[in-house]
Tab-separated table of C-alpha atoms and ligand atoms in Angstrom:
chain	number	residue	atom	x	y	z
A	764	MET	CA	121.293	67.953	106.996
A	765	THR	CA	118.291	70.200	106.661
A	766	ARG	CA	118.737	74.033	106.797
A	767	LEU	CA	115.983	75.471	108.611
A	768	LEU	CA	114.924	78.765	107.494
A	769	THR	CA	114.491	81.066	110.639
A	770	TRP	CA	113.599	84.398	111.150
A	771	HIS	CA	116.006	87.291	110.830
A	772	ASP	CA	115.499	90.664	112.887
A	773	GLU	CA	116.849	92.661	109.749
A	774	TRP	CA	113.814	91.607	107.816
A	775	SER	CA	111.113	93.161	110.196
A	776	LEU	CA	109.088	95.828	108.409
A	777	ASN	CA	108.290	97.482	111.930
A	778	ILE	CA	104.872	96.804	111.177
A	779	ASP	CA	103.847	94.209	114.623
A	780	VAL	CA	100.680	92.626	112.654
A	781	LEU	CA	102.734	91.740	109.379
A	782	ASP	CA	105.691	90.625	110.941
A	783	ALA	CA	104.303	88.432	113.611
A	784	GLU	CA	102.310	87.128	110.168
A	785	HIS	CA	105.745	86.642	108.510
A	786	GLN	CA	107.521	84.817	111.459
A	787	GLY	CA	104.536	82.402	111.589
A	788	LEU	CA	104.951	81.578	107.677
A	789	ILE	CA	108.647	80.723	108.161
A	790	GLU	CA	107.749	78.955	111.361
A	791	HIS	CA	104.946	77.029	109.142
A	792	LEU	CA	107.857	75.914	106.666
A	793	ALA	CA	110.326	74.965	109.450
A	794	ASP	CA	107.655	72.520	111.103
A	795	ILE	CA	107.009	70.949	107.523
A	796	CYS	CA	110.604	70.753	107.263
A	797	ARG	CA	111.033	69.084	110.254
A	798	ARG	CA	108.002	66.552	110.242
A	799	PHE	CA	108.824	65.829	106.147
A	800	GLY	CA	112.593	66.391	105.709
A	801	PRO	CA	115.066	63.785	104.858
A	802	GLU	CA	115.984	63.549	108.482
A	803	ALA	CA	112.418	62.515	109.402
A	804	SER	CA	111.649	60.455	106.378
A	805	PRO	CA	113.181	56.827	107.703
A	806	ARG	CA	110.867	56.932	110.876
A	807	ARG	CA	107.816	58.109	108.287
A	808	SER	CA	108.932	55.671	105.526
A	809	GLY	CA	107.414	58.519	103.050
A	810	ASP	CA	103.430	59.704	103.158
A	811	ALA	CA	102.862	61.639	99.746
A	812	PHE	CA	99.566	62.764	100.531
A	813	ALA	CA	100.232	63.907	104.282
A	814	LEU	CA	103.030	66.191	102.784
A	815	ILE	CA	101.347	67.538	99.996
A	816	ASP	CA	98.434	68.357	102.445
A	817	ALA	CA	100.607	70.068	104.738
A	818	LEU	CA	102.308	72.452	101.807
A	819	THR	CA	98.745	73.097	100.685
A	820	ASP	CA	97.711	74.313	104.059
A	821	LEU	CA	101.002	76.458	103.835
A	822	GLY	CA	99.793	78.182	100.925
A	823	GLU	CA	96.442	78.589	102.250
A	824	ALA	CA	97.921	80.254	105.136
A	825	VAL	CA	100.131	82.787	102.716
A	826	ARG	CA	96.979	83.833	101.074
A	827	GLU	CA	94.936	84.558	104.149
A	828	HIS	CA	98.301	86.846	104.473
A	829	PHE	CA	97.731	88.834	101.618
A	830	LYS	CA	94.363	89.204	102.171
A	831	ARG	CA	95.064	90.823	105.601
A	832	GLU	CA	98.133	92.398	104.061
A	833	GLU	CA	95.750	93.919	101.157
A	834	GLU	CA	93.198	94.980	103.475
A	835	LEU	CA	95.731	97.048	105.614
A	836	MET	CA	97.235	98.849	102.464
A	837	GLN	CA	93.470	99.720	101.891
A	838	ALA	CA	93.109	101.336	104.922
A	839	VAL	CA	96.206	103.170	104.978
A	840	GLY	CA	95.425	104.144	101.154
A	841	TYR	CA	98.547	102.842	99.751
A	842	ASP	CA	98.842	104.009	96.058
A	843	ASP	CA	100.772	100.884	94.611
A	844	ILE	CA	98.195	98.275	96.093
A	845	ALA	CA	97.046	97.394	92.710
A	846	ASP	CA	100.956	96.492	91.977
A	847	HIS	CA	101.005	94.744	95.020
A	848	ARG	CA	97.605	92.676	94.465
A	849	THR	CA	99.046	91.416	91.067
A	850	GLU	CA	102.312	90.164	92.604
A	851	HIS	CA	100.385	88.306	95.391
A	852	ALA	CA	98.170	86.892	92.585
A	853	LEU	CA	101.512	85.873	90.728
A	854	LEU	CA	103.012	84.575	93.649
A	855	MET	CA	99.841	82.288	94.287
A	856	ALA	CA	99.968	81.285	90.927
A	857	GLU	CA	103.494	80.260	90.849
A	858	TYR	CA	102.954	78.204	94.338
A	859	ALA	CA	99.771	76.197	92.514
A	860	ASP	CA	102.383	75.343	89.557
A	861	GLN	CA	104.497	73.957	92.287
A	862	LEU	CA	102.392	72.028	94.070
A	863	ARG	CA	101.092	70.527	90.744
A	864	HIS	CA	104.665	69.515	90.175
A	865	TRP	CA	105.167	68.054	93.399
A	866	ARG	CA	102.045	66.294	93.310
A	867	ALA	CA	102.516	64.670	90.082
A	868	GLU	CA	105.942	63.480	90.799
A	869	GLY	CA	104.557	62.037	93.867
A	870	MET	CA	107.007	63.793	96.301
A	871	ASN	CA	106.781	62.155	99.719
A	872	VAL	CA	110.041	63.600	101.412
A	873	PHE	CA	110.486	67.037	101.711
A	874	GLY	CA	114.033	67.151	100.109
A	875	GLU	CA	116.682	69.834	99.692
A	876	ASP	CA	115.651	71.314	96.482
A	877	ALA	CA	112.043	71.094	97.488
A	878	GLN	CA	112.707	72.999	100.887
A	879	GLU	CA	114.946	75.928	98.786
A	880	ASP	CA	112.044	76.347	96.240
A	881	ALA	CA	109.616	77.079	99.085
A	882	ARG	CA	112.097	78.675	100.994
A	883	ASP	CA	112.780	81.287	98.039
A	884	TRP	CA	109.201	81.658	97.153
A	885	ILE	CA	108.540	82.763	100.995
A	886	LEU	CA	111.694	84.784	100.713
A	887	ASP	CA	110.644	86.780	97.676
A	888	HIS	CA	107.681	88.096	99.388
A	889	ILE	CA	109.080	89.140	102.645
A	890	LEU	CA	112.005	90.693	101.016
A	891	GLY	CA	110.468	92.460	98.031
A	892	ALA	CA	107.449	94.531	97.467
A	893	ASP	CA	106.600	94.280	101.417
A	894	ARG	CA	109.460	96.783	102.225
A	895	ASP	CA	108.232	99.397	99.670
A	896	PHE	CA	104.906	99.106	101.332
A	897	ALA	CA	106.355	99.473	104.894
A	898	LYS	CA	108.546	102.731	103.758
A	899	ALA	CA	104.650	104.075	102.581
A	900	PHE	CA	103.014	102.670	105.807
A	901	HIS	CA	105.452	104.437	108.081
A	902	GLU	CA	105.114	107.470	105.989
A	903	VAL	CA	101.053	107.342	106.542
A	904	ASP	CA	101.778	106.656	110.338
A	905	ASP	CA	104.144	109.861	110.775
A	906	ARG	CA	101.600	112.011	109.354
A	907	LEU	CA	98.573	110.418	111.516
A	908	THR	CA	101.112	111.125	114.700
A	909	SER	CA	101.394	114.769	114.111
A	910	THR	CA	97.258	114.656	113.255
A	911	VAL	CA	96.945	112.743	116.479
A	912	ASP	CA	99.011	115.670	117.892
A	913	ARG	CA	96.793	118.183	116.753
A	914	TYR	CA	93.622	116.799	116.741
A	915	GLY	CA	93.554	114.325	119.810
A	916	ILE	CA	91.350	111.489	121.222
A	917	ALA	CA	89.505	110.651	117.807
A	918	ALA	CA	92.432	110.503	115.796
A	919	ARG	CA	94.512	108.454	118.041
A	920	ALA	CA	91.456	105.971	117.965
A	921	ARG	CA	92.245	105.756	114.391
A	922	LEU	CA	95.738	105.781	114.195
A	923	ASN	CA	95.637	102.481	116.736
A	924	ALA	CA	93.253	100.576	114.503
A	925	VAL	CA	95.481	101.752	111.910
A	926	ARG	CA	98.659	100.397	113.468
A	927	ARG	CA	96.442	97.058	114.648
A	928	GLY	CA	95.666	96.386	110.828
A	929	LEU	CA	92.200	97.020	111.003
B	286	FE2	FE1	103.730	90.062	103.647
């Protein structure tokens, strides 16, 4: 029986925009598992192209997410942005390798092992370096909040922009 990856509240970074995207990525993967997992394949009789396309789309969604995350890091002046960028690049290279491998073997059912690889890949990101960034983000957020208390409206607009991930 396919074990679908579902969101756990303890994975929250308390940064709304990133939590929503992480939940979206987990749901995206779960959707692929439902559509192409072993339980679905008797009805589908396997479709390698559709499965690889769906997995490629997931990779693109993660790439977009990384981009927005890096923009947010830039906006708050995160010191370790270079390391985090490198980690994103490595994760994307790892996924490209995986996709090549799946394509080469003509995978047409998203089996347990492949699902686990994809699950680990996404969780590596969500439970890894993002937690360090969240810590730094909240320190900046606390500093900005005290600035808002001192300087009022203009600082508040800036704080709200940062919180929205702009
Ligand atoms: Fe992330």
